[in-house]
Amino acid sequence: MADLSDLIAQLPKTELHIHIEGSLEPAMVMALAARNGVTLPYQSADELAALYDFDNLQSFLDLYYQATDVLQTEQDFFDLTWAYLERCAADRVVHTEIFFDPQSHTSRGVSFGSVIGGITAALAKGESELGISNQLIMCFLRHLPEEDALATWAMAQPYLAQIAGVGLDSSEHGFPPELFQRVFAKAKAAGLKCVAHAGEEGPAEYIEQALDLLHVDRIDHGVRITESEALMTRAVDDNMALTVCPLSNVRLCVYPNMADHPLLALLDRGLRVMINSDDPAYFGGYLNRNYAAVAEALQPTAAQLIQLVKNSFLASFLPAEQQQHWLAEVDRISASLS
Ligand code: ADE
Ligand code: ZN
């Protein structure tokens, strides 16, 4: 059978759960702060990186939102996205579905147009120069009222052709999906895909709400589905994908060690799970580092690893014929390595 590290390096892959603001590396935080004249409470990239020792989701989010203050111009969003796409190329990521959080920028006076203009210009260059296809998913911040999300939805109207879907992120405890039914109904009616973070730190009941009340096409994280046998059966029956983020779950203390992660148990239970990086600048690495960490701690078989990669295509919003093209490539390359 093929060596796992060869498979990880050589198989084409998709990434379905990446917050573009979570790819803001400490060195870029410092460079953009200097470029934009922003004063930060840390003096160097090393000093900032030393703070990346999180107890839970909120302790991460506090730092993450503070760092995003350095993102101010369209060029900043272009540079951020381009740096991520270069990492994708290095990791053989051929398709990526990117989250962005407009509210964390528009609330600081940055225009919606600057945010989406910079991101989409880099994505277009990534498609033409690196051959990486993409979809853009606009997330609503769930710690803010639904009225804020509705105002953001209104702001997004001129740009809907560039937005494939909407998502729900930020602090989970106390902010259940049921609070966002109106804005998700509007997005669904406009023909957008819907996804939501659920069951990362919050209970399995939030996954159920995301399915029943927001009518999502995928669940982001969703690992606490392990607490409900009935929900696992439902997800298997409906081919409901969970965009799992292994390094994130360990760094945010959802699991004490990677060895405790239920990824392979979920895979073997028949769930459509795959590997993603979430916020790679904060959690120890980009997509292939996540695959490597899983390979080391959980020791999947080559067949399990290949299924995780295939699930990343099957759960993507790529048209069926492109999914089939990449699935055939995965088979061809795996066969050549075995
Ligand atoms: N925003 C960025 N990363 C997130 C995560 N892991 N959970 C919820 N919101 C987020
Ligand atoms: Zn996330």
Tab-separated table of C-alpha atoms and ligand atoms in Angstrom:
chain	number	residue	atom	x	y	z
A	1	MET	CA	0.000	0.000	0.000
A	2	ALA	CA	1.078	3.578	-0.619
A	3	ASP	CA	3.036	5.503	1.967
A	4	LEU	CA	0.741	7.959	3.785
A	5	SER	CA	3.112	10.906	3.425
A	6	ASP	CA	3.326	10.355	-0.349
A	7	LEU	CA	-0.460	10.226	-0.564
A	8	ILE	CA	-0.789	13.420	1.482
A	9	ALA	CA	1.748	15.261	-0.652
A	10	GLN	CA	0.560	14.067	-4.046
A	11	LEU	CA	-3.207	13.622	-3.956
A	12	PRO	CA	-5.305	16.544	-5.199
A	13	LYS	CA	-7.471	17.826	-2.358
A	14	THR	CA	-10.115	20.397	-1.529
A	15	GLU	CA	-10.346	22.553	1.554
A	16	LEU	CA	-13.911	23.278	2.673
A	17	HIS	CA	-13.383	24.995	6.022
A	18	ILE	CA	-10.883	27.846	6.050
A	19	HIS	CA	-11.486	31.323	7.479
A	20	ILE	CA	-9.396	33.600	5.286
A	21	GLU	CA	-8.792	35.860	8.298
A	22	GLY	CA	-7.461	32.765	10.075
A	23	SER	CA	-4.645	32.539	7.524
A	24	LEU	CA	-3.246	35.886	8.720
A	25	GLU	CA	0.257	34.888	9.802
A	26	PRO	CA	1.980	36.759	12.665
A	27	ALA	CA	4.585	38.182	10.244
A	28	MET	CA	1.810	39.573	8.035
A	29	VAL	CA	0.037	41.049	11.080
A	30	MET	CA	3.208	43.013	11.873
A	31	ALA	CA	3.829	44.008	8.240
A	32	LEU	CA	0.265	45.253	7.707
A	33	ALA	CA	0.298	47.074	11.058
A	34	ALA	CA	3.405	48.943	9.893
A	35	ARG	CA	1.925	49.596	6.430
A	36	ASN	CA	-1.355	50.926	7.851
A	37	GLY	CA	-0.026	52.702	10.948
A	38	VAL	CA	-1.891	50.442	13.387
A	39	THR	CA	-0.548	50.240	16.951
A	40	LEU	CA	-0.669	46.725	18.392
A	41	PRO	CA	-0.207	45.515	21.974
A	42	TYR	CA	2.681	43.255	20.838
A	43	GLN	CA	6.021	44.327	19.359
A	44	SER	CA	7.013	41.391	17.171
A	45	ALA	CA	5.678	38.370	15.292
A	46	ASP	CA	7.352	36.110	17.875
A	47	GLU	CA	5.693	37.943	20.737
A	48	LEU	CA	2.328	37.552	19.008
A	49	ALA	CA	2.865	33.869	18.182
A	50	ALA	CA	3.771	33.226	21.826
A	51	LEU	CA	0.183	34.182	22.720
A	52	TYR	CA	-1.239	31.320	20.633
A	53	ASP	CA	-1.923	29.101	23.614
A	54	PHE	CA	-5.681	28.822	23.767
A	55	ASP	CA	-8.035	27.417	26.441
A	56	ASN	CA	-11.160	27.387	24.312
A	57	LEU	CA	-12.808	28.956	21.245
A	58	GLN	CA	-13.374	32.351	22.901
A	59	SER	CA	-9.754	32.783	23.996
A	60	PHE	CA	-8.767	32.291	20.341
A	61	LEU	CA	-11.480	34.564	18.946
A	62	ASP	CA	-10.415	37.462	21.207
A	63	LEU	CA	-6.937	37.438	19.670
A	64	TYR	CA	-8.174	36.661	16.151
A	65	TYR	CA	-10.535	39.648	16.023
A	66	GLN	CA	-7.833	41.928	17.409
A	67	ALA	CA	-5.368	40.840	14.706
A	68	THR	CA	-7.911	41.459	11.931
A	69	ASP	CA	-7.748	45.196	12.757
A	70	VAL	CA	-4.611	45.398	10.582
A	71	LEU	CA	-6.657	44.465	7.483
A	72	GLN	CA	-7.790	47.798	6.085
A	73	THR	CA	-7.418	48.134	2.321
A	74	GLU	CA	-8.405	46.112	-0.707
A	75	GLN	CA	-4.694	45.402	-1.228
A	76	ASP	CA	-4.485	43.920	2.306
A	77	PHE	CA	-7.288	41.465	1.515
A	78	PHE	CA	-5.643	40.621	-1.785
A	79	ASP	CA	-2.271	39.945	-0.109
A	80	LEU	CA	-3.897	37.835	2.608
A	81	THR	CA	-5.798	35.679	0.118
A	82	TRP	CA	-2.883	35.336	-2.269
A	83	ALA	CA	-0.590	34.131	0.537
A	84	TYR	CA	-3.168	31.467	1.414
A	85	LEU	CA	-3.466	30.358	-2.231
A	86	GLU	CA	0.305	29.912	-2.445
A	87	ARG	CA	0.030	27.588	0.579
A	88	CYS	CA	-2.754	25.738	-1.244
A	89	ALA	CA	-0.528	25.242	-4.274
A	90	ALA	CA	2.257	23.860	-2.040
A	91	ASP	CA	-0.229	21.425	-0.444
A	92	ARG	CA	-1.785	20.300	-3.748
A	93	VAL	CA	-5.138	21.871	-2.872
A	94	VAL	CA	-6.935	22.197	-6.218
A	95	HIS	CA	-10.202	23.668	-4.954
A	96	THR	CA	-10.970	25.778	-1.895
A	97	GLU	CA	-14.184	27.088	-0.356
A	98	ILE	CA	-13.250	30.140	1.661
A	99	PHE	CA	-15.095	31.798	4.556
A	100	PHE	CA	-14.873	35.503	5.173
A	101	ASP	CA	-16.335	37.543	8.043
A	102	PRO	CA	-17.501	40.898	6.593
A	103	GLN	CA	-18.877	42.128	9.927
A	104	SER	CA	-15.457	42.123	11.571
A	105	HIS	CA	-14.316	44.587	8.893
A	106	THR	CA	-17.370	46.712	8.103
A	107	SER	CA	-17.780	47.369	11.865
A	108	ARG	CA	-14.343	49.093	11.708
A	109	GLY	CA	-15.272	51.251	8.718
A	110	VAL	CA	-13.717	49.054	6.011
A	111	SER	CA	-16.084	48.885	3.038
A	112	PHE	CA	-17.706	45.613	2.002
A	113	GLY	CA	-16.406	46.329	-1.518
A	114	SER	CA	-12.761	46.529	-0.347
A	115	VAL	CA	-13.051	43.211	1.487
A	116	ILE	CA	-14.694	41.254	-1.306
A	117	GLY	CA	-12.781	43.092	-4.053
A	118	GLY	CA	-9.387	42.118	-2.624
A	119	ILE	CA	-10.395	38.529	-1.894
A	120	THR	CA	-11.993	37.892	-5.294
A	121	ALA	CA	-9.109	39.506	-7.230
A	122	ALA	CA	-6.682	37.097	-5.545
A	123	LEU	CA	-9.045	34.159	-6.138
A	124	ALA	CA	-9.243	35.017	-9.857
A	125	LYS	CA	-5.439	35.154	-10.060
A	126	GLY	CA	-5.255	31.846	-8.152
A	127	GLU	CA	-7.578	30.272	-10.689
A	128	SER	CA	-5.684	31.551	-13.733
A	129	GLU	CA	-2.091	31.234	-12.472
A	130	LEU	CA	-2.268	28.322	-10.005
A	131	GLY	CA	-5.273	26.417	-11.386
A	132	ILE	CA	-7.055	26.518	-8.018
A	133	SER	CA	-10.839	26.775	-8.308
A	134	ASN	CA	-12.821	28.374	-5.508
A	135	GLN	CA	-16.120	29.308	-3.938
A	136	LEU	CA	-16.659	32.132	-1.470
A	137	ILE	CA	-18.809	31.736	1.662
A	138	MET	CA	-19.878	34.820	3.613
A	139	CYS	CA	-20.192	34.090	7.339
A	140	PHE	CA	-22.422	35.879	9.833
A	141	LEU	CA	-21.020	36.466	13.324
A	142	ARG	CA	-23.377	34.705	15.711
A	143	HIS	CA	-22.337	36.710	18.794
A	144	LEU	CA	-23.999	39.717	17.144
A	145	PRO	CA	-27.802	40.085	16.760
A	146	GLU	CA	-29.578	38.750	13.688
A	147	GLU	CA	-30.356	42.377	12.739
A	148	ASP	CA	-26.620	42.852	12.111
A	149	ALA	CA	-26.555	39.748	9.916
A	150	LEU	CA	-29.593	41.059	8.007
A	151	ALA	CA	-27.837	44.418	7.466
A	152	THR	CA	-24.792	42.521	6.157
A	153	TRP	CA	-27.029	40.481	3.863
A	154	ALA	CA	-28.415	43.783	2.487
A	155	MET	CA	-24.868	45.111	1.987
A	156	ALA	CA	-23.918	41.956	0.086
A	157	GLN	CA	-26.680	42.302	-2.537
A	158	PRO	CA	-24.524	43.955	-5.253
A	159	TYR	CA	-21.937	41.177	-4.843
A	160	LEU	CA	-24.143	38.069	-4.752
A	161	ALA	CA	-22.777	36.782	-8.067
A	162	GLN	CA	-19.413	36.344	-6.315
A	163	ILE	CA	-20.798	34.631	-3.207
A	164	ALA	CA	-21.641	30.931	-3.348
A	165	GLY	CA	-22.992	30.526	0.136
A	166	VAL	CA	-23.506	31.835	3.638
A	167	GLY	CA	-22.184	30.467	6.925
A	168	LEU	CA	-22.429	31.051	10.661
A	169	ASP	CA	-19.358	31.370	12.879
A	170	SER	CA	-17.868	32.967	16.032
A	171	SER	CA	-18.720	32.143	19.680
A	172	GLU	CA	-21.001	29.103	19.736
A	173	HIS	CA	-22.149	28.684	23.358
A	174	GLY	CA	-25.351	30.645	23.939
A	175	PHE	CA	-25.806	31.571	20.263
A	176	PRO	CA	-27.852	28.713	18.767
A	177	PRO	CA	-28.623	28.463	15.043
A	178	GLU	CA	-32.321	29.136	15.727
A	179	LEU	CA	-31.448	32.829	16.208
A	180	PHE	CA	-30.547	33.168	12.501
A	181	GLN	CA	-33.515	31.608	10.728
A	182	ARG	CA	-34.659	34.753	8.910
A	183	VAL	CA	-31.313	35.627	7.345
A	184	PHE	CA	-30.648	32.018	6.314
A	185	ALA	CA	-34.112	31.806	4.737
A	186	LYS	CA	-33.270	34.878	2.642
A	187	ALA	CA	-29.968	33.369	1.510
A	188	LYS	CA	-31.616	30.060	0.646
A	189	ALA	CA	-34.365	31.851	-1.311
A	190	ALA	CA	-31.655	33.700	-3.274
A	191	GLY	CA	-30.197	30.316	-4.307
A	192	LEU	CA	-27.122	30.370	-2.089
A	193	LYS	CA	-25.683	27.339	-0.322
A	194	CYS	CA	-25.986	27.349	3.452
A	195	VAL	CA	-23.504	26.050	6.019
A	196	ALA	CA	-23.132	26.645	9.764
A	197	HIS	CA	-20.606	25.952	12.491
A	198	ALA	CA	-22.412	23.635	14.907
A	199	GLY	CA	-21.289	21.066	17.449
A	200	GLU	CA	-17.741	22.443	17.668
A	201	GLU	CA	-18.061	23.439	21.345
A	202	GLY	CA	-21.846	23.612	21.386
A	203	PRO	CA	-24.168	20.640	21.910
A	204	ALA	CA	-25.443	18.169	19.312
A	205	GLU	CA	-28.796	19.976	19.561
A	206	TYR	CA	-27.198	22.910	17.680
A	207	ILE	CA	-26.408	20.522	14.798
A	208	GLU	CA	-30.047	19.470	14.748
A	209	GLN	CA	-31.161	23.118	14.685
A	210	ALA	CA	-28.770	23.905	11.824
A	211	LEU	CA	-30.306	21.033	9.839
A	212	ASP	CA	-33.957	21.615	10.713
A	213	LEU	CA	-34.135	25.396	11.019
A	214	LEU	CA	-31.353	26.740	8.781
A	215	HIS	CA	-31.597	23.890	6.223
A	216	VAL	CA	-27.831	23.772	5.821
A	217	ASP	CA	-26.050	21.860	3.064
A	218	ARG	CA	-23.059	21.059	5.318
A	219	ILE	CA	-22.186	21.234	8.995
A	220	ASP	CA	-18.901	22.921	9.939
A	221	HIS	CA	-17.021	20.972	12.630
A	222	GLY	CA	-19.983	18.949	13.934
A	223	VAL	CA	-17.773	16.671	16.008
A	224	ARG	CA	-20.162	16.658	18.977
A	225	ILE	CA	-22.491	14.614	16.773
A	226	THR	CA	-20.826	11.674	18.536
A	227	GLU	CA	-23.159	12.441	21.464
A	228	SER	CA	-26.278	11.532	19.463
A	229	GLU	CA	-26.633	8.111	17.896
A	230	ALA	CA	-29.861	9.227	16.169
A	231	LEU	CA	-28.198	12.274	14.619
A	232	MET	CA	-25.271	10.197	13.367
A	233	THR	CA	-27.689	7.811	11.678
A	234	ARG	CA	-29.518	10.751	10.113
A	235	ALA	CA	-26.256	12.306	8.839
A	236	VAL	CA	-25.203	8.973	7.277
A	237	ASP	CA	-28.601	8.489	5.647
A	238	ASP	CA	-28.618	12.046	4.248
A	239	ASN	CA	-24.931	12.133	3.222
A	240	MET	CA	-24.614	15.210	5.400
A	241	ALA	CA	-20.981	16.292	5.385
A	242	LEU	CA	-19.061	17.473	8.442
A	243	THR	CA	-16.094	19.751	7.708
A	244	VAL	CA	-13.793	18.523	10.474
A	245	CYS	CA	-10.708	20.527	11.554
A	246	PRO	CA	-8.380	18.278	13.561
A	247	LEU	CA	-5.570	20.665	14.613
A	248	SER	CA	-8.159	23.325	15.485
A	249	ASN	CA	-10.031	20.907	17.746
A	250	VAL	CA	-6.873	20.043	19.653
A	251	ARG	CA	-5.567	23.629	19.865
A	252	LEU	CA	-8.976	24.836	21.139
A	253	CYS	CA	-9.112	21.989	23.687
A	254	VAL	CA	-12.168	20.246	22.215
A	255	TYR	CA	-9.991	17.105	22.595
A	256	PRO	CA	-6.927	16.863	24.853
A	257	ASN	CA	-4.816	15.073	22.210
A	258	MET	CA	-5.065	14.199	18.529
A	259	ALA	CA	-5.164	10.537	19.581
A	260	ASP	CA	-8.569	11.275	21.175
A	261	HIS	CA	-10.037	12.738	17.983
A	262	PRO	CA	-13.111	10.859	16.643
A	263	LEU	CA	-12.361	11.566	12.947
A	264	LEU	CA	-11.727	7.954	11.966
A	265	ALA	CA	-14.547	6.647	14.163
A	266	LEU	CA	-16.902	8.993	12.317
A	267	LEU	CA	-15.472	7.919	8.957
A	268	ASP	CA	-15.913	4.248	9.815
A	269	ARG	CA	-19.476	4.974	10.970
A	270	GLY	CA	-20.135	6.099	7.381
A	271	LEU	CA	-20.191	9.855	7.915
A	272	ARG	CA	-18.979	12.113	5.121
A	273	VAL	CA	-16.079	13.680	7.042
A	274	MET	CA	-12.911	15.224	5.680
A	275	ILE	CA	-9.915	17.233	6.918
A	276	ASN	CA	-9.641	21.050	6.956
A	277	SER	CA	-7.410	23.672	8.556
A	278	ASP	CA	-9.958	26.223	9.961
A	279	ASP	CA	-7.502	28.978	11.022
A	280	PRO	CA	-4.116	27.651	9.897
A	281	ALA	CA	-2.010	30.623	11.016
A	282	TYR	CA	-3.202	30.047	14.593
A	283	PHE	CA	-3.501	26.279	14.912
A	284	GLY	CA	-0.179	24.911	13.723
A	285	GLY	CA	-0.507	24.568	9.998
A	286	TYR	CA	-2.220	24.397	6.643
A	287	LEU	CA	-4.064	21.484	5.110
A	288	ASN	CA	-1.233	18.980	4.723
A	289	ARG	CA	-0.070	19.622	8.306
A	290	ASN	CA	-3.561	18.611	9.405
A	291	TYR	CA	-3.378	15.430	7.327
A	292	ALA	CA	0.100	14.703	8.730
A	293	ALA	CA	-1.033	15.226	12.334
A	294	VAL	CA	-3.959	12.838	11.762
A	295	ALA	CA	-1.688	10.294	10.062
A	296	GLU	CA	0.770	10.382	12.941
A	297	ALA	CA	-1.685	10.199	15.844
A	298	LEU	CA	-4.528	8.096	14.415
A	299	GLN	CA	-2.607	5.969	11.926
A	300	PRO	CA	-5.319	5.643	9.279
A	301	THR	CA	-4.972	3.002	6.603
A	302	ALA	CA	-4.205	4.253	3.098
A	303	ALA	CA	-7.817	3.414	2.199
A	304	GLN	CA	-9.134	5.596	5.035
A	305	LEU	CA	-6.890	8.472	4.030
A	306	ILE	CA	-7.992	8.202	0.414
A	307	GLN	CA	-11.648	8.181	1.512
A	308	LEU	CA	-11.088	11.379	3.530
A	309	VAL	CA	-9.643	13.023	0.412
A	310	LYS	CA	-12.514	11.747	-1.738
A	311	ASN	CA	-15.007	13.066	0.805
A	312	SER	CA	-13.486	16.515	0.415
A	313	PHE	CA	-14.556	16.472	-3.246
A	314	LEU	CA	-17.895	14.758	-2.635
A	315	ALA	CA	-18.847	17.356	-0.012
A	316	SER	CA	-17.680	20.322	-2.079
A	317	PHE	CA	-19.931	22.666	-4.020
A	318	LEU	CA	-18.126	21.760	-7.245
A	319	PRO	CA	-20.380	20.656	-10.125
A	320	ALA	CA	-20.770	16.854	-10.345
A	321	GLU	CA	-18.593	16.488	-13.445
A	322	GLN	CA	-15.676	18.293	-11.785
A	323	GLN	CA	-16.084	16.149	-8.691
A	324	GLN	CA	-15.935	13.059	-10.911
A	325	HIS	CA	-12.825	14.368	-12.660
A	326	TRP	CA	-10.980	14.823	-9.348
A	327	LEU	CA	-12.208	11.531	-7.878
A	328	ALA	CA	-10.771	9.761	-10.921
A	329	GLU	CA	-7.498	11.646	-10.419
A	330	VAL	CA	-7.393	10.532	-6.779
A	331	ASP	CA	-7.855	6.910	-7.918
A	332	ARG	CA	-5.236	7.237	-10.629
A	333	ILE	CA	-2.596	8.775	-8.365
A	334	SER	CA	-3.294	6.396	-5.457
A	335	ALA	CA	-2.911	3.453	-7.826
A	336	SER	CA	0.375	4.850	-9.148
A	337	LEU	CA	1.720	5.114	-5.603
A	338	SER	CA	0.749	1.645	-4.408
B	1	ADE	N1	-14.105	31.917	13.378
B	1	ADE	C1	-12.866	31.587	13.006
B	1	ADE	N2	-12.577	30.350	13.418
B	1	ADE	C2	-13.668	29.872	14.057
B	1	ADE	C3	-13.997	28.661	14.674
B	1	ADE	N3	-13.157	27.633	14.759
B	1	ADE	N4	-15.216	28.543	15.250
B	1	ADE	C4	-16.078	29.547	15.189
B	1	ADE	N5	-15.820	30.713	14.612
B	1	ADE	C5	-14.634	30.878	14.039
B	2	ZN	ZN	-14.283	27.487	11.505
